[in-house]
Short mmCIF file of C-alpha atoms and ligand atoms in Angstrom, two decimals:
data_model
loop_
_atom_site.label_atom_id
_atom_site.label_comp_id
_atom_site.label_asym_id
_atom_site.label_seq_id
_atom_site.Cartn_x
_atom_site.Cartn_y
_atom_site.Cartn_z
CA MET A 1 42.60 42.14 9.29
CA SER A 2 43.84 39.53 6.90
CA ASP A 3 45.69 40.30 3.76
CA PRO A 4 46.35 37.95 0.85
CA LEU A 5 49.50 36.52 2.44
CA THR A 6 48.57 36.27 6.11
CA TYR A 7 47.96 32.51 5.95
CA PHE A 8 49.89 31.77 2.75
CA GLN A 9 53.58 32.50 3.14
CA TYR A 10 56.83 31.31 1.69
CA ARG A 11 58.37 28.61 3.88
CA ASN A 12 61.74 27.32 2.86
CA GLY A 13 61.28 29.08 -0.46
CA ILE A 14 57.92 27.49 -1.30
CA LEU A 15 54.57 29.22 -1.00
CA SER A 16 52.60 27.36 1.65
CA ALA A 17 49.16 27.19 3.18
CA GLU A 18 49.78 27.39 6.92
CA GLU A 19 52.57 24.78 7.25
CA LEU A 20 51.97 22.86 4.03
CA SER A 21 53.74 23.46 0.77
CA LEU A 22 51.49 24.21 -2.19
CA GLU A 23 53.94 22.25 -4.32
CA GLU A 24 53.17 19.16 -2.31
CA MET A 25 49.42 19.78 -2.53
CA ALA A 26 49.63 20.26 -6.29
CA SER A 27 51.64 17.11 -6.84
CA GLN A 28 49.21 15.13 -4.72
CA PHE A 29 45.92 16.49 -6.06
CA GLY A 30 46.81 18.03 -9.42
CA THR A 31 45.95 21.50 -10.69
CA PRO A 32 43.98 23.72 -10.83
CA LEU A 33 43.42 23.29 -7.12
CA TYR A 34 41.77 25.43 -4.46
CA VAL A 35 43.66 25.32 -1.17
CA TYR A 36 42.16 26.83 1.97
CA SER A 37 43.50 27.62 5.43
CA LYS A 38 41.30 26.67 8.38
CA GLU A 39 42.77 29.38 10.60
CA ALA A 40 42.03 31.96 7.94
CA PHE A 41 38.31 31.21 8.13
CA LYS A 42 38.21 31.07 11.90
CA ASN A 43 40.10 34.24 12.70
CA PRO A 44 37.88 36.84 11.00
CA PHE A 45 34.79 35.07 12.33
CA HIS A 46 36.11 35.33 15.87
CA ALA A 47 37.30 38.90 15.32
CA ILE A 48 33.72 39.84 14.50
CA THR A 49 32.24 38.07 17.52
CA THR A 50 34.95 39.53 19.79
CA GLY A 51 34.26 43.02 18.47
CA LEU A 52 30.57 42.55 19.15
CA ALA A 53 30.99 41.19 22.68
CA GLY A 54 28.30 42.53 24.97
CA LEU A 55 25.90 43.02 22.08
CA ASN A 56 23.25 40.37 21.43
CA HIS A 57 24.29 39.27 17.96
CA LEU A 58 24.45 36.42 15.46
CA VAL A 59 27.02 36.12 12.68
CA CYS A 60 25.52 34.30 9.69
CA PHE A 61 28.13 33.34 7.12
CA ALA A 62 26.94 34.14 3.58
CA VAL A 63 26.98 30.63 2.13
CA LYS A 64 27.25 31.92 -1.45
CA ALA A 65 30.82 33.01 -0.77
CA ASN A 66 32.05 29.48 -0.17
CA PRO A 67 29.46 26.71 0.14
CA ASN A 68 31.77 23.70 0.55
CA LEU A 69 30.27 21.45 3.25
CA SER A 70 33.54 21.23 5.17
CA ILE A 71 33.86 25.01 5.25
CA LEU A 72 30.27 25.42 6.43
CA SER A 73 30.75 22.72 9.02
CA LEU A 74 33.94 24.27 10.35
CA LEU A 75 32.21 27.63 10.73
CA ALA A 76 29.08 26.06 12.23
CA LYS A 77 31.29 24.34 14.82
CA GLU A 78 32.75 27.73 15.70
CA GLY A 79 29.21 28.92 16.38
CA ALA A 80 28.33 30.61 13.11
CA GLY A 81 24.87 30.82 11.65
CA MET A 82 24.27 30.87 7.90
CA ASP A 83 22.74 33.34 5.50
CA LEU A 84 21.40 31.60 2.42
CA VAL A 85 19.53 32.36 -0.76
CA SER A 86 18.33 29.08 -2.24
CA SER A 87 17.06 25.64 -1.44
CA GLY A 88 20.46 24.25 -2.36
CA GLU A 89 22.20 26.51 0.12
CA LEU A 90 19.64 25.60 2.77
CA LYS A 91 20.31 21.90 2.27
CA ARG A 92 24.04 22.52 2.45
CA ALA A 93 23.78 24.54 5.67
CA LEU A 94 21.67 21.85 7.32
CA ARG A 95 23.84 19.01 6.03
CA ALA A 96 26.85 20.81 7.51
CA GLY A 97 25.19 20.75 10.90
CA THR A 98 24.13 24.38 11.24
CA ASP A 99 21.62 25.03 13.99
CA PRO A 100 18.43 25.90 12.02
CA GLN A 101 17.69 28.64 14.53
CA LYS A 102 20.84 30.35 13.31
CA ILE A 103 19.74 30.31 9.66
CA VAL A 104 18.46 33.34 7.80
CA PHE A 105 16.74 32.74 4.46
CA SER A 106 17.52 35.71 2.20
CA GLY A 107 17.14 36.18 -1.54
CA VAL A 108 15.16 38.37 -3.89
CA GLY A 109 13.38 35.53 -5.68
CA LYS A 110 12.37 32.60 -3.51
CA SER A 111 9.99 30.12 -5.13
CA ALA A 112 6.99 28.72 -3.25
CA SER A 113 8.71 25.36 -2.92
CA GLU A 114 11.84 26.99 -1.52
CA MET A 115 9.67 28.79 1.01
CA ASP A 116 8.00 25.49 1.95
CA GLU A 117 11.37 23.89 2.41
CA GLY A 118 12.51 26.71 4.68
CA LEU A 119 9.23 26.61 6.60
CA ALA A 120 9.79 22.94 7.37
CA HIS A 121 12.65 23.95 9.70
CA PRO A 122 12.68 26.27 12.71
CA LEU A 123 14.79 28.92 10.95
CA HIS A 124 15.71 32.18 12.62
CA SER A 125 13.89 34.28 10.02
CA PHE A 126 13.20 35.03 6.38
CA ASN A 127 14.37 38.26 4.79
CA VAL A 128 11.58 39.45 2.52
CA GLU A 129 12.19 41.73 -0.44
CA SER A 130 8.81 42.48 -2.02
CA VAL A 131 5.13 42.78 -1.17
CA SER A 132 4.33 39.85 -3.44
CA GLU A 133 6.91 37.69 -1.71
CA LEU A 134 5.46 38.64 1.67
CA ARG A 135 1.97 37.71 0.51
CA LEU A 136 3.14 34.33 -0.77
CA LEU A 137 5.25 33.60 2.31
CA SER A 138 2.35 34.49 4.56
CA ALA A 139 0.06 32.10 2.67
CA ARG A 140 2.57 29.23 2.68
CA SER A 141 3.33 29.82 6.33
CA ARG A 142 -0.37 29.73 7.21
CA ALA A 143 -0.81 26.57 5.19
CA ALA A 144 1.98 25.08 7.28
CA GLY A 145 0.18 26.23 10.43
CA LYS A 146 2.94 28.66 11.32
CA LYS A 147 3.55 32.26 12.14
CA THR A 148 6.90 33.01 10.54
CA ARG A 149 9.32 35.63 11.69
CA VAL A 150 10.46 37.98 8.91
CA ALA A 151 12.74 40.91 8.44
CA LEU A 152 11.72 43.33 5.72
CA ARG A 153 14.72 44.10 3.54
CA PHE A 154 15.04 47.84 3.44
CA ASN A 155 16.69 49.46 0.45
CA PRO A 156 18.32 52.46 2.14
CA ASP A 157 19.47 54.07 -1.13
CA VAL A 158 23.10 54.31 -0.05
CA ASP A 159 25.99 54.27 -2.50
CA PRO A 160 28.51 51.64 -1.36
CA LYS A 161 31.06 52.92 -3.93
CA THR A 162 31.93 49.47 -5.17
CA HIS A 163 31.72 47.69 -8.54
CA PRO A 164 28.24 48.32 -10.02
CA TYR A 165 27.55 44.56 -10.32
CA ILE A 166 27.95 44.11 -6.57
CA SER A 167 26.21 47.25 -5.39
CA THR A 168 22.81 46.32 -3.99
CA GLY A 169 21.46 49.12 -1.79
CA LEU A 170 20.70 51.83 -4.32
CA LYS A 171 17.19 52.77 -5.35
CA LYS A 172 17.94 51.61 -8.90
CA ASN A 173 18.92 48.08 -7.71
CA LYS A 174 16.44 45.21 -7.74
CA PHE A 175 16.88 44.52 -4.04
CA GLY A 176 14.70 45.30 -1.07
CA LEU A 177 11.65 47.37 -0.27
CA GLN A 178 11.35 51.10 -0.26
CA ARG A 179 10.42 53.10 2.79
CA ALA A 180 6.81 53.68 1.72
CA GLU A 181 6.28 49.97 0.98
CA ILE A 182 7.65 49.00 4.39
CA LEU A 183 5.41 51.44 6.21
CA GLU A 184 2.42 50.25 4.21
CA ILE A 185 3.18 46.64 5.23
CA ALA A 186 3.63 47.64 8.88
CA ARG A 187 0.29 49.48 8.87
CA ASN A 188 -1.44 46.50 7.31
CA GLN A 189 0.18 43.62 9.16
CA LYS A 190 -3.14 41.85 9.47
CA LEU A 191 -3.17 41.32 5.71
CA TYR A 192 -0.30 38.89 6.29
CA PRO A 193 -1.55 36.56 9.00
CA GLY A 194 1.13 33.94 8.45
CA ILE A 195 4.01 36.26 9.26
CA GLU A 196 5.31 38.37 12.08
CA VAL A 197 7.27 41.47 11.11
CA ALA A 198 10.08 41.13 13.63
CA GLY A 199 12.99 42.94 12.04
CA LEU A 200 14.53 44.88 9.20
CA SER A 201 17.43 43.77 7.06
CA ILE A 202 19.82 45.59 4.77
CA HIS A 203 22.67 44.65 2.47
CA ILE A 204 24.10 47.55 0.52
CA GLY A 205 26.82 45.86 -1.50
CA SER A 206 30.01 43.89 -1.40
CA GLN A 207 33.73 44.71 -1.21
CA ILE A 208 32.98 48.01 0.53
CA LEU A 209 36.19 49.84 1.38
CA SER A 210 35.11 52.60 3.73
CA LEU A 211 32.91 52.85 6.78
CA SER A 212 30.82 55.77 5.66
CA PRO A 213 28.30 53.83 3.52
CA PHE A 214 27.74 51.50 6.48
CA SER A 215 27.37 54.43 8.82
CA ASP A 216 24.79 56.08 6.53
CA ALA A 217 22.90 52.82 6.11
CA PHE A 218 22.87 52.12 9.86
CA LEU A 219 21.44 55.57 10.63
CA LYS A 220 18.75 55.21 7.98
CA THR A 221 17.90 51.74 9.25
CA LYS A 222 17.48 52.92 12.83
CA LYS A 223 15.20 55.69 11.67
CA MET A 224 13.26 53.23 9.54
CA ALA A 225 12.99 50.84 12.50
CA ALA A 226 11.57 53.56 14.74
CA ASP A 227 8.97 54.43 12.10
CA VAL A 228 8.03 50.79 11.58
CA GLU A 229 7.66 50.33 15.32
CA SER A 230 5.24 53.21 15.59
CA SER A 231 3.16 51.79 12.74
CA LEU A 232 3.27 48.29 14.19
CA GLY A 233 2.63 49.50 17.70
CA LYS A 234 5.34 47.21 19.04
CA PRO A 235 9.12 47.00 19.04
CA LEU A 236 11.13 45.11 16.47
CA GLN A 237 13.31 42.28 17.79
CA PHE A 238 16.28 42.33 15.47
CA LEU A 239 18.10 44.16 12.71
CA ASP A 240 20.09 42.28 10.09
CA ILE A 241 22.84 44.63 8.94
CA GLY A 242 24.06 42.48 6.04
CA GLY A 243 27.62 41.82 4.92
CA GLY A 244 29.80 43.74 2.55
CA LEU A 245 32.98 44.63 4.41
CA GLY A 246 35.80 44.52 1.86
CA VAL A 247 39.12 42.71 2.08
CA ARG A 248 42.55 43.46 0.71
CA TYR A 249 43.29 41.95 -2.71
CA ARG A 250 46.08 44.33 -3.69
CA ASN A 251 46.75 47.64 -1.97
CA GLU A 252 43.24 48.53 -0.85
CA LYS A 253 42.88 49.62 2.74
CA PRO A 254 39.53 48.27 3.91
CA PRO A 255 38.46 49.20 7.42
CA THR A 256 39.64 46.61 9.94
CA ILE A 257 37.09 44.27 11.45
CA ALA A 258 37.70 46.04 14.78
CA LYS A 259 36.79 49.42 13.27
CA TYR A 260 33.73 47.94 11.62
CA THR A 261 32.49 46.27 14.80
CA ALA A 262 33.19 49.47 16.74
CA LEU A 263 30.87 51.25 14.31
CA VAL A 264 28.24 48.57 14.89
CA GLN A 265 28.63 49.00 18.66
CA LYS A 266 28.43 52.76 18.32
CA ASN A 267 25.18 52.50 16.38
CA PHE A 268 23.52 49.57 18.09
CA GLY A 269 25.38 48.84 21.35
CA SER A 270 24.27 49.51 24.89
CA LYS A 271 25.68 53.05 24.82
CA SER A 272 23.99 53.93 21.53
CA ASP A 273 20.71 55.77 21.15
CA VAL A 274 18.94 52.40 20.71
CA ARG A 275 20.64 51.06 23.87
CA GLY A 276 21.37 47.59 22.58
CA ARG A 277 17.72 46.68 22.34
CA TYR A 278 17.93 44.97 18.95
CA ARG A 279 19.56 41.65 18.35
CA ILE A 280 22.05 42.35 15.54
CA LEU A 281 22.48 39.83 12.73
CA LEU A 282 25.36 40.04 10.26
CA GLU A 283 25.85 38.28 6.93
CA PRO A 284 29.55 38.47 6.11
CA GLY A 285 30.88 36.35 3.26
CA ARG A 286 34.04 37.81 1.78
CA THR A 287 35.30 39.17 5.14
CA ILE A 288 35.52 35.58 6.40
CA ALA A 289 36.43 33.65 3.25
CA GLY A 290 38.14 36.09 0.89
CA ASN A 291 41.70 35.68 2.07
CA ALA A 292 41.23 32.09 3.24
CA GLY A 293 41.95 30.43 -0.10
CA VAL A 294 44.26 30.38 -3.11
CA LEU A 295 43.93 28.80 -6.52
CA VAL A 296 47.04 26.85 -7.50
CA SER A 297 47.66 26.46 -11.20
CA ARG A 298 50.41 25.20 -13.48
CA VAL A 299 51.94 27.12 -16.36
CA LEU A 300 51.16 25.28 -19.58
CA PHE A 301 52.90 27.53 -22.08
CA ARG A 302 54.73 30.79 -22.22
CA LYS A 303 54.83 32.64 -25.49
CA SER A 304 56.68 35.81 -26.24
CA ARG A 305 55.48 38.78 -28.21
CA LYS A 306 57.39 41.96 -28.88
CA ASN A 307 55.91 43.91 -25.98
CA LYS A 308 54.76 41.21 -23.65
CA ASP A 309 54.57 37.52 -22.85
CA PHE A 310 51.45 35.41 -22.63
CA ILE A 311 51.57 32.98 -19.74
CA ILE A 312 48.92 30.34 -20.32
CA ILE A 313 47.98 28.53 -17.13
CA ASP A 314 45.78 25.50 -16.56
CA ALA A 315 43.17 27.43 -14.55
CA GLY A 316 40.55 29.21 -16.60
CA MET A 317 37.72 31.69 -16.20
CA ASN A 318 35.47 28.72 -15.51
CA ASP A 319 37.49 28.05 -12.33
CA LEU A 320 37.69 31.69 -11.22
CA ILE A 321 35.40 34.12 -13.01
CA ARG A 322 35.95 37.25 -10.92
CA PRO A 323 38.61 38.89 -13.14
CA ALA A 324 36.51 38.34 -16.28
CA LEU A 325 33.24 39.41 -14.67
CA TYR A 326 34.28 42.31 -12.47
CA GLN A 327 37.78 43.10 -13.76
CA SER A 328 38.86 42.22 -10.26
CA TYR A 329 42.50 42.06 -9.25
CA HIS A 330 44.05 38.92 -7.79
CA GLU A 331 47.68 38.80 -6.79
CA ILE A 332 49.49 36.03 -8.69
CA LEU A 333 52.70 34.61 -7.26
CA PRO A 334 55.12 31.92 -8.34
CA VAL A 335 54.93 29.05 -5.86
CA ASN A 336 58.71 28.76 -5.93
CA GLU A 337 60.12 31.91 -4.32
CA ASP A 338 63.22 31.78 -6.52
CA HIS A 339 61.04 32.38 -9.52
CA ARG A 340 60.18 35.82 -8.16
CA LYS A 341 63.72 36.98 -8.73
CA GLY A 342 64.68 37.19 -12.40
CA LYS A 343 63.85 40.09 -14.69
CA SER A 344 60.37 41.47 -14.70
CA ARG A 345 58.49 41.43 -18.00
CA LYS A 346 55.03 42.63 -18.91
CA CYS A 347 52.76 39.59 -19.08
CA ASP A 348 49.17 38.60 -19.71
CA ILE A 349 48.35 35.66 -17.46
CA VAL A 350 45.54 33.83 -19.18
CA GLY A 351 43.58 30.59 -19.08
CA PRO A 352 42.86 27.96 -21.71
CA VAL A 353 39.19 28.90 -22.31
CA CYS A 354 38.33 30.07 -25.80
CA GLU A 355 37.46 33.65 -24.91
CA SER A 356 39.64 36.71 -24.70
CA SER A 357 37.98 37.53 -21.38
CA ASP A 358 39.71 34.44 -19.96
CA CYS A 359 42.43 36.64 -18.58
CA PHE A 360 43.52 36.80 -14.94
CA ALA A 361 45.97 39.68 -15.30
CA SER A 362 46.88 41.88 -18.20
CA ASP A 363 50.10 43.79 -18.65
CA ARG A 364 51.24 42.60 -15.25
CA PRO A 365 54.96 42.67 -14.49
CA PHE A 366 56.00 39.06 -13.94
CA SER A 367 59.35 37.39 -13.58
CA ASP A 368 60.95 35.89 -16.68
CA ARG A 369 61.97 32.94 -14.50
CA VAL A 370 58.48 31.51 -14.41
CA ALA A 371 58.60 28.80 -17.03
CA GLU A 372 56.40 26.11 -18.49
CA GLY A 373 55.60 23.47 -15.86
CA ASP A 374 56.01 25.88 -12.93
CA LEU A 375 53.28 26.55 -10.39
CA VAL A 376 51.61 29.85 -9.66
CA ALA A 377 49.04 30.76 -7.03
CA LEU A 378 46.14 33.16 -7.52
CA LEU A 379 45.60 34.71 -4.12
CA SER A 380 42.48 35.84 -2.25
CA THR A 381 40.24 33.34 -3.98
CA GLY A 382 38.51 31.87 -0.91
CA ALA A 383 35.29 33.79 -1.56
CA TYR A 384 33.34 33.68 -4.83
CA GLY A 385 36.02 31.47 -6.39
CA MET A 386 34.91 27.86 -6.42
CA SER A 387 31.36 28.97 -5.63
CA MET A 388 31.12 30.64 -9.04
CA ALA A 389 33.05 27.99 -10.97
CA SER A 390 31.42 26.39 -13.99
CA GLN A 391 32.10 23.62 -16.45
CA TYR A 392 32.36 25.92 -19.47
CA ASN A 393 34.39 24.38 -22.29
CA SER A 394 33.57 21.02 -20.67
CA ARG A 395 36.24 21.59 -18.11
CA THR A 396 35.92 19.69 -14.86
CA ARG A 397 35.87 21.83 -11.77
CA PRO A 398 38.92 21.92 -9.47
CA ALA A 399 39.45 19.89 -6.32
CA GLU A 400 39.46 21.66 -2.95
CA VAL A 401 41.79 21.02 -0.02
CA LEU A 402 41.55 22.36 3.53
CA VAL A 403 44.78 22.80 5.44
CA ASP A 404 44.94 22.80 9.21
CA GLY A 405 48.48 23.43 10.46
CA SER A 406 50.52 20.62 8.98
CA SER A 407 47.58 18.38 8.16
CA TYR A 408 45.16 18.58 5.28
CA ARG A 409 41.99 17.07 3.94
CA LEU A 410 40.62 16.79 0.43
CA ILE A 411 37.21 18.44 0.90
CA ARG A 412 36.05 18.03 -2.66
CA ARG A 413 37.55 15.67 -5.17
CA ARG A 414 38.26 16.85 -8.68
CA GLU A 415 35.33 16.41 -11.03
CA THR A 416 35.65 13.77 -13.69
CA PHE A 417 34.38 13.61 -17.24
CA GLU A 418 31.76 11.13 -16.02
CA ASP A 419 30.50 13.77 -13.56
CA LEU A 420 30.15 16.21 -16.45
CA ILE A 421 27.94 13.99 -18.57
CA ARG A 422 26.12 12.12 -15.81
CA ASP A 423 22.72 13.64 -16.54
CA GLU A 424 22.94 13.65 -20.32
CA VAL A 425 21.77 11.11 -22.84
CA VAL A 426 23.03 10.12 -26.27
CA ARG A 427 20.09 9.78 -28.62
N1 LIG B 501 23.95 39.05 2.29
C1 LIG B 501 23.34 39.26 1.11
C2 LIG B 501 21.89 39.43 1.07
C3 LIG B 501 24.11 39.32 -0.07
O1 LIG B 501 23.52 39.54 -1.23
C4 LIG B 501 25.52 39.13 0.01
C5 LIG B 501 26.34 39.16 -1.21
C6 LIG B 501 26.10 38.90 1.27
C7 LIG B 501 25.28 38.87 2.39
C8 LIG B 501 27.58 38.70 1.47
O2 LIG B 501 28.29 39.82 1.09
P1 LIG B 501 29.87 39.91 1.36
O3 LIG B 501 30.07 40.02 2.86
O4 LIG B 501 30.52 38.71 0.83
O5 LIG B 501 30.30 41.15 0.66
N2 LIG B 501 30.32 37.49 -6.63
C9 LIG B 501 30.71 38.81 -6.20
C10 LIG B 501 30.09 39.21 -4.88
C11 LIG B 501 28.58 39.18 -4.89
C12 LIG B 501 27.98 39.53 -3.57
C13 LIG B 501 26.49 39.38 -3.61
N3 LIG B 501 25.85 39.45 -2.35
C14 LIG B 501 32.23 38.90 -6.17
O6 LIG B 501 32.90 37.91 -6.51
O7 LIG B 501 32.78 39.94 -5.87
#
């Protein structure tokens, strides 16, 4: 399992990505800057596939976690498939060289044109979340002269015990189909001539920190699958068990990938009650990308109040929205190890955006040595960092760099003002 510092460690007193100093990256590319480690993406991916050895499976990286083309391409080269939720993500996955047969098209609200775009490629399958969507997909698929393989997304009503905004498998959530709807579809398959019900999918939430919600969901899914099979009168081919395994941001103790894959083997492997007869698809995002990136930022100002200091950095909530949106914790470290010494003082580490929610850490003990002009790194920002960045306050989005040992590549240049206004007109 990776933790925030596995691939980002102090080397000769400077926080580094693999073998490269973040100071050097910042002086070359400016700040705020996302820096990723190639190894950090590869290792969890391979840990999953190793843990699932012997089981027919396909790991589809959840593109939404980090859609940079270089990241997708590096994972595709390692053998990953992609899980995507929009036409934009589909184009990215294909542009990055993903084998279309390893692509799963998910999402609760696909438009007809998005469906058509997906249907134009030999994708692995579509995950369908409502009866209306199934009807539309069937019609578009027929119009394209196809019979399209789908998995019905089952809402297993399991509490993943995570932040409410990222919990997706409860009855009250907008996602998936309920048991009765799924059985109704299975009984009436002929109403949907353009599709073949070939699997079930689930995704119960994100940043899940114990195995029990997965275990409950897997059991319910197997039961659901058996019931669907008796209605269909034929076996299902695959089960897509979603993503959601949490990572360590602070002191959480998420299950290791090995424990998670052992649970998958126990439920679906050759020694399980289903005897390995389903192909198992997975859709991990954060597990692969979460601890693969950091956001490097420079201290603009430090101002002292009676009880605390405000450290104003050049990264804002537009660059990394997770703390503002989910009150999520990200470790923040001075890039220069010496700056960790000093006396600790309560600090709010904030961005330049004109909102009080533009705060990365509040009342956090931080060294009094960190001064204006110094660099800090916000850790564990490889997933849902740059992918959720915006241009709010007309701020250009950060550059992204991928480090591989002692070499690096700029994988997205910093946006410019011209990029910001490209599609606007002055009247
Ligand atoms: N599959 C589906 C259908 C999903 O909705 C998601 C995430 C995933 C896979 C990947 O889940 P993961 O393995 O990354 O947990 N922006 C939030 C996370 C939102 C997750 C939404 N769905 C955050 O920054 O925490």
